[in-house]
Short mmCIF file of C-alpha atoms and ligand atoms in Angstrom, two decimals:
data_model
loop_
_atom_site.label_atom_id
_atom_site.label_comp_id
_atom_site.label_asym_id
_atom_site.label_seq_id
_atom_site.Cartn_x
_atom_site.Cartn_y
_atom_site.Cartn_z
CA MET A 1 -0.03 0.13 0.38
CA LYS A 2 2.08 3.57 -1.36
CA ILE A 3 1.62 6.38 1.54
CA LEU A 4 2.77 10.14 0.13
CA ALA A 5 3.82 11.96 2.68
CA ILE A 6 4.62 15.79 3.13
CA ASN A 7 6.20 17.60 5.66
CA PRO A 8 6.65 21.08 5.05
CA GLY A 9 9.97 22.94 6.92
CA GLY A 10 10.65 26.96 7.11
CA THR A 11 12.96 26.80 4.20
CA SER A 12 12.40 23.28 1.64
CA MET A 13 9.68 20.47 1.70
CA ARG A 14 9.91 16.17 2.74
CA VAL A 15 8.12 14.78 0.31
CA THR A 16 8.61 10.83 0.44
CA MET A 17 6.75 8.11 -1.06
CA TYR A 18 5.96 4.50 0.73
CA ASP A 19 5.30 1.64 -0.56
CA ASP A 20 4.33 -0.83 2.86
CA LEU A 21 5.89 1.34 4.85
CA LYS A 22 9.15 0.46 2.66
CA GLU A 23 10.85 4.19 0.71
CA VAL A 24 10.41 4.78 -2.74
CA TRP A 25 12.13 8.04 -3.42
CA ASN A 26 12.47 10.63 -0.30
CA GLU A 27 13.38 14.59 -1.76
CA HIS A 28 14.00 17.15 0.29
CA ILE A 29 12.92 20.62 -2.25
CA VAL A 30 14.87 23.21 -1.03
CA LEU A 31 13.06 26.63 -1.76
CA ASP A 32 14.41 29.69 -3.75
CA GLU A 33 15.79 32.54 -1.29
CA ASP A 34 14.20 35.19 -3.70
CA PHE A 35 10.63 33.01 -3.30
CA ILE A 36 10.91 33.10 0.62
CA LYS A 37 12.20 36.82 0.95
CA SER A 38 8.60 37.55 -1.96
CA TYR A 39 6.45 35.39 0.96
CA PRO A 40 8.19 36.28 4.14
CA VAL A 41 4.30 35.24 5.65
CA ILE A 42 4.02 31.70 5.41
CA LYS A 43 1.22 31.22 4.66
CA ASP A 44 1.29 33.21 1.23
CA GLN A 45 3.62 30.60 0.35
CA PHE A 46 1.00 27.49 -0.15
CA GLU A 47 0.37 27.93 -4.69
CA GLY A 48 4.12 28.18 -4.37
CA ARG A 49 4.95 24.88 -2.74
CA LEU A 50 1.71 22.97 -3.86
CA ASN A 51 2.95 23.58 -7.72
CA ALA A 52 6.99 22.16 -6.06
CA ILE A 53 4.80 19.10 -5.08
CA ILE A 54 3.34 19.09 -8.76
CA ASN A 55 6.41 19.43 -10.04
CA LEU A 56 7.86 16.92 -8.85
CA LEU A 57 5.35 14.10 -8.80
CA LYS A 58 5.00 15.47 -12.58
CA GLU A 59 8.93 14.56 -13.07
CA LYS A 60 8.27 11.47 -11.38
CA GLY A 61 5.94 10.21 -13.85
CA GLU A 62 4.99 7.39 -11.77
CA ASP A 63 1.65 5.62 -11.75
CA LEU A 64 -0.28 7.99 -8.85
CA ASN A 65 -3.84 5.42 -8.65
CA ASP A 66 -2.75 3.22 -6.55
CA VAL A 67 -1.85 6.06 -3.91
CA ALA A 68 -3.50 5.15 -0.48
CA ALA A 69 -3.87 8.03 1.64
CA ILE A 70 -2.29 11.26 1.91
CA ALA A 71 -0.14 11.75 5.36
CA ALA A 72 0.73 15.22 6.17
CA ARG A 73 2.78 16.96 9.37
CA GLY A 74 -0.19 18.93 11.05
CA GLY A 75 -0.24 22.23 12.15
CA ASN A 76 -0.99 24.98 15.50
CA LEU A 77 -5.01 23.67 15.65
CA LEU A 78 -5.94 23.93 19.38
CA GLY A 79 -8.06 21.56 21.43
CA ILE A 80 -6.06 17.85 19.31
CA GLU A 81 -4.70 15.04 20.83
CA ALA A 82 -1.93 13.00 19.62
CA GLY A 83 -2.38 10.33 16.73
CA ALA A 84 -4.62 10.55 13.65
CA TYR A 85 -7.55 13.24 11.75
CA GLU A 86 -8.64 13.33 9.13
CA VAL A 87 -8.12 16.91 6.98
CA THR A 88 -11.11 18.55 6.62
CA GLU A 89 -12.63 22.00 4.80
CA GLU A 90 -13.61 22.50 9.15
CA MET A 91 -9.38 21.65 10.21
CA LEU A 92 -8.31 23.91 6.81
CA GLN A 93 -10.16 27.27 8.32
CA ARG A 94 -8.90 26.70 11.84
CA LEU A 95 -5.82 26.62 10.21
CA LYS A 96 -5.89 29.52 8.31
CA GLU A 97 -6.72 31.07 11.61
CA ALA A 98 -3.88 30.40 13.66
CA ASP A 99 -1.82 32.42 15.59
CA ILE A 100 1.29 31.03 14.77
CA ASP A 101 2.71 31.64 11.16
CA HIS A 102 4.57 28.41 10.84
CA ALA A 103 5.49 26.24 8.07
CA SER A 104 4.06 23.12 9.55
CA ASN A 105 0.57 24.99 9.12
CA LEU A 106 0.38 23.90 5.09
CA GLY A 107 0.76 20.26 5.30
CA ALA A 108 -2.94 19.84 6.16
CA PRO A 109 -3.61 21.88 2.92
CA LEU A 110 -1.12 21.12 1.05
CA ALA A 111 -2.42 17.39 1.08
CA TYR A 112 -5.97 18.28 0.78
CA SER A 113 -4.71 19.38 -3.32
CA ILE A 114 -2.99 16.60 -4.00
CA GLY A 115 -5.38 14.15 -2.17
CA ASN A 116 -8.53 15.62 -3.86
CA LEU A 117 -6.53 15.77 -7.63
CA LEU A 118 -6.21 11.58 -6.57
CA GLY A 119 -8.92 11.05 -5.52
CA ILE A 120 -8.06 10.28 -1.61
CA LYS A 121 -8.20 11.49 1.42
CA SER A 122 -6.35 13.27 3.40
CA TYR A 123 -4.09 13.47 6.91
CA ILE A 124 -2.59 15.18 9.94
CA TYR A 125 -0.48 12.89 12.61
CA ASP A 126 0.46 14.03 16.13
CA ALA A 127 0.15 17.39 15.45
CA VAL A 128 2.61 19.39 17.06
CA THR A 129 -0.13 21.06 19.18
CA ALA A 130 -1.24 18.23 19.18
CA ASP A 131 -2.20 18.58 23.37
CA GLU A 132 -2.97 15.88 26.00
CA LEU A 133 -1.38 18.22 29.17
CA ASN A 134 -2.70 17.01 32.39
CA ASP A 135 -5.18 20.06 34.33
CA VAL A 136 -2.84 20.76 36.58
CA SER A 137 -0.38 21.03 34.20
CA ARG A 138 -1.47 24.29 32.23
CA ILE A 139 -1.83 26.63 35.69
CA THR A 140 -0.38 29.12 35.52
CA GLY A 141 0.12 32.47 37.94
CA ILE A 142 -1.44 34.43 35.21
CA ASN A 143 -5.33 33.91 34.99
CA GLU A 144 -5.94 34.58 31.35
CA ILE A 145 -2.06 32.30 30.16
CA ARG A 146 -3.31 28.36 30.75
CA ARG A 147 0.25 26.31 29.47
CA ARG A 148 -0.63 24.12 26.22
CA GLY A 149 0.95 21.70 24.62
CA ARG A 150 3.39 22.24 22.30
CA ALA A 151 6.15 20.18 20.86
CA HIS A 152 8.11 17.99 18.12
CA ASN A 153 5.04 15.18 19.22
CA LEU A 154 5.55 13.16 15.75
CA ASN A 155 9.51 12.46 15.72
CA MET A 156 8.73 12.16 20.24
CA ARG A 157 5.65 9.47 20.45
CA ALA A 158 7.93 7.32 17.75
CA MET A 159 10.98 7.63 20.14
CA ALA A 160 9.01 6.79 23.20
CA ILE A 161 6.68 3.95 21.38
CA GLU A 162 10.60 2.31 19.90
CA THR A 163 11.81 3.34 23.51
CA ALA A 164 9.08 1.12 25.32
CA LYS A 165 10.32 -1.47 22.67
CA ILE A 166 13.82 -1.51 23.91
CA ILE A 167 12.76 -1.81 27.28
CA GLY A 168 10.20 -4.26 27.08
CA LYS A 169 7.19 -2.41 28.05
CA ASP A 170 3.76 -1.52 27.06
CA TYR A 171 4.15 2.18 25.57
CA ASN A 172 0.19 2.50 27.32
CA LYS A 173 1.63 1.50 30.35
CA ALA A 174 4.89 3.50 30.45
CA ASN A 175 6.33 6.46 31.99
CA ILE A 176 9.26 8.11 29.39
CA LEU A 177 10.69 11.38 28.86
CA ILE A 178 11.79 12.34 25.54
CA ALA A 179 14.63 15.47 24.97
CA HIS A 180 14.16 16.16 21.44
CA LEU A 181 17.33 18.30 19.82
CA GLY A 182 17.08 19.66 16.68
CA SER A 183 16.86 23.04 15.35
CA GLY A 184 14.48 23.89 18.56
CA PHE A 185 14.53 21.90 21.33
CA SER A 186 11.43 20.83 22.96
CA PHE A 187 10.63 18.17 26.25
CA ALA A 188 7.63 15.88 27.65
CA ILE A 189 6.83 13.25 29.30
CA HIS A 190 4.36 9.83 28.23
CA SER A 191 2.78 8.16 30.28
CA ASN A 192 0.70 5.36 30.22
CA GLY A 193 0.21 5.73 26.51
CA ARG A 194 -0.54 10.09 26.37
CA ILE A 195 1.74 13.29 26.67
CA ILE A 196 0.81 14.87 29.52
CA ASP A 197 2.99 17.06 30.12
CA VAL A 198 5.09 18.95 28.06
CA ILE A 199 8.46 21.85 27.80
CA SER A 200 8.26 23.80 25.02
CA ASP A 201 10.38 25.94 22.79
CA ASP A 202 10.20 29.08 24.77
CA GLU A 203 9.65 27.45 28.35
CA GLY A 204 13.58 24.78 28.32
CA ALA A 205 16.23 25.07 27.20
CA PHE A 206 17.63 27.32 24.71
CA SER A 207 18.56 25.28 21.02
CA PRO A 208 20.44 26.26 17.61
CA GLU A 209 17.86 29.40 16.80
CA ARG A 210 15.21 29.41 19.69
CA ALA A 211 16.32 31.28 22.77
CA GLY A 212 14.04 28.78 25.17
CA PHE A 213 13.18 30.15 28.94
CA ILE A 214 13.83 34.46 29.38
CA PRO A 215 13.36 35.41 32.83
CA PRO A 216 10.47 37.51 32.09
CA TYR A 217 10.70 40.74 33.87
CA ARG A 218 14.33 41.37 31.55
CA LEU A 219 12.57 40.24 28.28
CA ILE A 220 9.72 43.15 29.49
CA ASP A 221 12.78 45.10 29.35
CA LEU A 222 14.12 44.22 25.93
CA ILE A 223 11.50 44.33 24.01
CA PHE A 224 10.39 48.03 25.84
CA GLU A 225 14.29 49.50 25.05
CA HIS A 226 13.97 48.70 21.64
CA LYS A 227 10.73 49.30 20.91
CA TYR A 228 9.98 45.42 19.26
CA THR A 229 7.00 44.55 17.04
CA LYS A 230 5.65 41.88 18.40
CA ASN A 231 6.55 40.08 14.75
CA GLU A 232 10.70 41.59 15.80
CA ILE A 233 10.37 40.05 18.96
CA MET A 234 9.14 36.50 18.13
CA THR A 235 11.94 36.33 15.43
CA VAL A 236 14.32 37.37 18.83
CA LEU A 237 12.93 34.41 20.37
CA THR A 238 12.41 31.67 17.37
CA ARG A 239 14.82 31.94 15.16
CA SER A 240 17.71 34.54 15.83
CA GLY A 241 17.74 33.33 19.37
CA GLY A 242 20.06 30.37 21.02
CA LEU A 243 23.16 30.00 19.49
CA MET A 244 22.48 32.80 16.90
CA SER A 245 22.02 35.10 19.50
CA LEU A 246 25.08 33.64 21.99
CA MET A 247 27.32 32.85 18.81
CA GLY A 248 25.93 34.22 15.68
CA SER A 249 25.23 30.28 13.73
CA THR A 250 23.10 27.71 14.46
CA ASP A 251 25.80 25.26 13.71
CA PHE A 252 25.39 23.38 16.70
CA LEU A 253 28.45 21.31 14.30
CA LYS A 254 31.10 24.60 14.60
CA LEU A 255 30.12 25.24 18.57
CA GLU A 256 30.95 21.73 18.87
CA LYS A 257 34.92 22.81 17.06
CA ALA A 258 35.62 25.74 18.76
CA PHE A 259 34.57 23.67 22.62
CA ASP A 260 36.64 20.95 21.01
CA SER A 261 39.69 23.65 19.73
CA GLY A 262 39.61 25.54 23.64
CA ASP A 263 37.85 28.42 23.07
CA GLU A 264 36.13 29.52 25.93
CA TRP A 265 33.47 31.81 25.86
CA SER A 266 32.13 27.95 23.49
CA ASN A 267 33.17 26.43 26.49
CA ILE A 268 30.43 28.78 28.45
CA VAL A 269 28.48 27.88 25.98
CA TYR A 270 28.63 23.87 25.09
CA GLU A 271 28.46 23.21 29.04
CA ALA A 272 25.00 25.77 29.83
CA MET A 273 23.09 24.68 26.51
CA ALA A 274 23.97 20.68 28.12
CA LEU A 275 23.52 21.70 31.58
CA ASN A 276 19.79 23.78 30.71
CA VAL A 277 18.50 20.71 28.65
CA ALA A 278 19.30 18.32 31.42
CA LYS A 279 17.33 21.22 33.82
CA SER A 280 14.17 20.21 31.20
CA ILE A 281 14.42 16.77 31.91
CA GLY A 282 14.65 17.22 35.44
CA LYS A 283 11.80 19.46 35.59
CA LEU A 284 9.95 16.49 34.28
CA SER A 285 10.93 14.04 36.12
CA VAL A 286 8.85 15.32 38.83
CA VAL A 287 5.18 15.41 36.64
CA VAL A 288 5.99 11.42 37.38
CA SER A 289 7.04 11.61 40.95
CA GLY A 290 10.83 10.54 39.73
CA LYS A 291 8.88 6.97 38.67
CA VAL A 292 10.51 7.24 34.82
CA ASP A 293 11.36 3.87 33.28
CA ALA A 294 13.87 6.28 29.96
CA ILE A 295 15.25 9.21 29.00
CA THR A 296 16.18 9.62 25.25
CA LEU A 297 17.33 11.78 23.47
CA THR A 298 16.36 11.95 20.81
CA GLY A 299 17.15 14.70 17.57
CA THR A 300 19.78 15.86 15.10
CA ILE A 301 22.02 17.38 17.54
CA ALA A 302 21.71 13.50 19.59
CA TYR A 303 23.78 12.28 16.77
CA SER A 304 27.04 14.23 18.97
CA GLN A 305 28.42 11.92 21.69
CA LYS A 306 29.64 14.40 24.03
CA PHE A 307 27.08 16.43 24.59
CA THR A 308 24.47 13.46 24.62
CA GLY A 309 27.33 12.41 27.27
CA LYS A 310 27.23 15.81 29.35
CA ILE A 311 23.51 15.09 29.07
CA LYS A 312 23.58 12.16 31.23
CA ASP A 313 26.01 12.15 33.56
CA ARG A 314 23.61 15.22 35.03
CA VAL A 315 20.05 12.58 34.68
CA GLU A 316 21.15 9.61 34.76
CA PHE A 317 20.42 9.58 38.04
CA ILE A 318 16.80 9.30 37.37
CA ALA A 319 16.82 6.72 34.93
CA PRO A 320 18.75 4.78 31.85
CA VAL A 321 19.29 7.26 29.24
CA HIS A 322 18.80 5.76 25.18
CA VAL A 323 19.76 7.57 22.77
CA LEU A 324 18.02 7.86 19.19
CA ALA A 325 18.94 9.79 17.41
CA GLY A 326 18.47 11.92 14.29
CA GLU A 327 14.18 12.82 12.92
CA HIS A 328 12.47 10.10 12.13
CA GLU A 329 9.42 12.39 10.95
CA MET A 330 8.87 10.65 8.06
CA VAL A 331 8.03 7.14 8.56
CA SER A 332 6.85 8.20 11.62
CA LEU A 333 3.58 10.15 9.66
CA ALA A 334 3.52 7.29 7.02
CA GLY A 335 2.98 4.77 9.89
CA GLY A 336 0.53 6.62 11.87
CA ILE A 337 -1.23 7.22 8.19
CA TYR A 338 -0.92 3.38 6.96
CA ARG A 339 -2.57 1.93 10.89
CA VAL A 340 -5.45 3.93 10.06
CA ILE A 341 -6.09 2.78 6.42
CA ASN A 342 -5.41 -0.94 8.03
CA GLY A 343 -7.56 -0.15 10.72
CA GLU A 344 -4.53 -0.40 13.96
CA GLU A 345 -6.03 3.30 14.14
CA ASN A 346 -8.72 5.55 14.40
CA ALA A 347 -8.92 8.84 12.72
CA ARG A 348 -10.59 11.43 14.34
CA LYS A 349 -12.05 14.64 12.42
CA ILE A 350 -12.13 18.24 14.21
N1 ATP B 1 26.57 15.21 12.88
C1 ATP B 1 25.59 15.73 13.98
N2 ATP B 1 26.08 15.81 15.21
C2 ATP B 1 25.36 16.94 15.82
N3 ATP B 1 25.02 17.49 15.22
C3 ATP B 1 24.50 17.75 14.15
C4 ATP B 1 25.33 16.67 13.43
N4 ATP B 1 24.54 17.19 12.03
C5 ATP B 1 24.05 18.68 12.29
N5 ATP B 1 24.32 19.24 13.38
C6 ATP B 1 23.14 20.62 13.63
O1 ATP B 1 22.11 20.31 13.93
C7 ATP B 1 20.93 20.65 13.65
C8 ATP B 1 20.19 21.17 12.65
O2 ATP B 1 18.93 20.27 13.08
P1 ATP B 1 18.11 19.39 12.30
O3 ATP B 1 18.89 19.27 10.34
O4 ATP B 1 17.50 18.97 12.64
O5 ATP B 1 17.24 20.81 11.79
P2 ATP B 1 15.63 20.75 12.01
O6 ATP B 1 15.19 19.73 11.12
O7 ATP B 1 15.38 22.82 11.48
O8 ATP B 1 15.85 20.72 12.72
P3 ATP B 1 13.94 20.80 14.07
O9 ATP B 1 14.34 18.74 14.51
O10 ATP B 1 13.17 21.13 14.99
O11 ATP B 1 12.95 20.71 13.09
C9 ATP B 1 21.80 21.93 13.62
O12 ATP B 1 22.57 22.71 14.27
C10 ATP B 1 23.75 21.14 12.85
O13 ATP B 1 24.51 21.77 13.28
C1 BUA B 2 8.37 23.25 19.96
C2 BUA B 2 8.00 23.74 18.34
C3 BUA B 2 7.26 22.22 17.59
C4 BUA B 2 8.92 22.52 16.14
O1 BUA B 2 8.93 24.42 15.57
O2 BUA B 2 8.27 21.78 15.24
#
């Protein structure tokens, strides 16, 4: 059974064809810089991105009549849980009104358009905003502000299920704590098959491009000093924060090289990054009163044994640490929708 998976990123898109979950082809469409500059609001890039996918499918020259469904990365939809959702007109309307302009918001509309061309259904799976937080974890000290689930759920849930297999436990009866270490970092505790708490990209460790948690009184001063608009401060926090702000580059490997050469500032930044990751893990461990079955480090930066070693040293008193490096989003997308088409999982509608 063929599944076409579509994953729009900030400056590129991954499009992969699977047949019975074996990769047939995998293309990384890098968007033209001029195109991105011409459409600074990501949702306005819809037509250009759709044409790029249609052209790719034409180039492949493949018979698309046997594609069973389209699987897409889910965007910023409020009030949804983990798992599969069928793309509907109602979902598309809600994505148009999403409060965060994120490339993942284009996954559903792109899949829906291609699905309509082929006469098949399209789905999203484990969206960024899949929100299963415990009620007590939502409360903050300002009554108008409730915490939300927002994390790298697609990769993290797949890796939590994988970890459960490795430790010989049923995912639905285990407590697995996951850290996703990519250009953005996020953290989650999965308990009895639900994502009961997270530390999102603005709540914990800084990452290559994101600022992470910033003490709010200092942040407010900064906004007023620079007279930042909402868009400007969001760019500071989400694109030019973290290593970009501290080192002038989002390249973690560059930081590691400078660390290896003995550069004093790089040493502090590297150690601080590992310390902050460990603190985020420690914070989530108390959600299940320390009864964590396993901690898993995933994402591209988890390929660095030196970095994961430093995190391990600080957190392995909580639980055994596993490293499942890389991001596994495409196969996780296809796998989820494969189970829906096979009747092993249900797809909801919003
Ligand atoms: N082998 C490696 N070991 C450690 N870090 C690496 C390795 N290769 C790339 N990186 C770093 O990974 C970071 C980018 O991660 P990635 O390629 O996963 O980005 P992304 O897909 O945009 O991130 P996200 O997972 O947040 O969506 C960069 O800082 C890069 O330097
Ligand atoms: C926490 C944000 C998730 C993402 O950027 O993919």
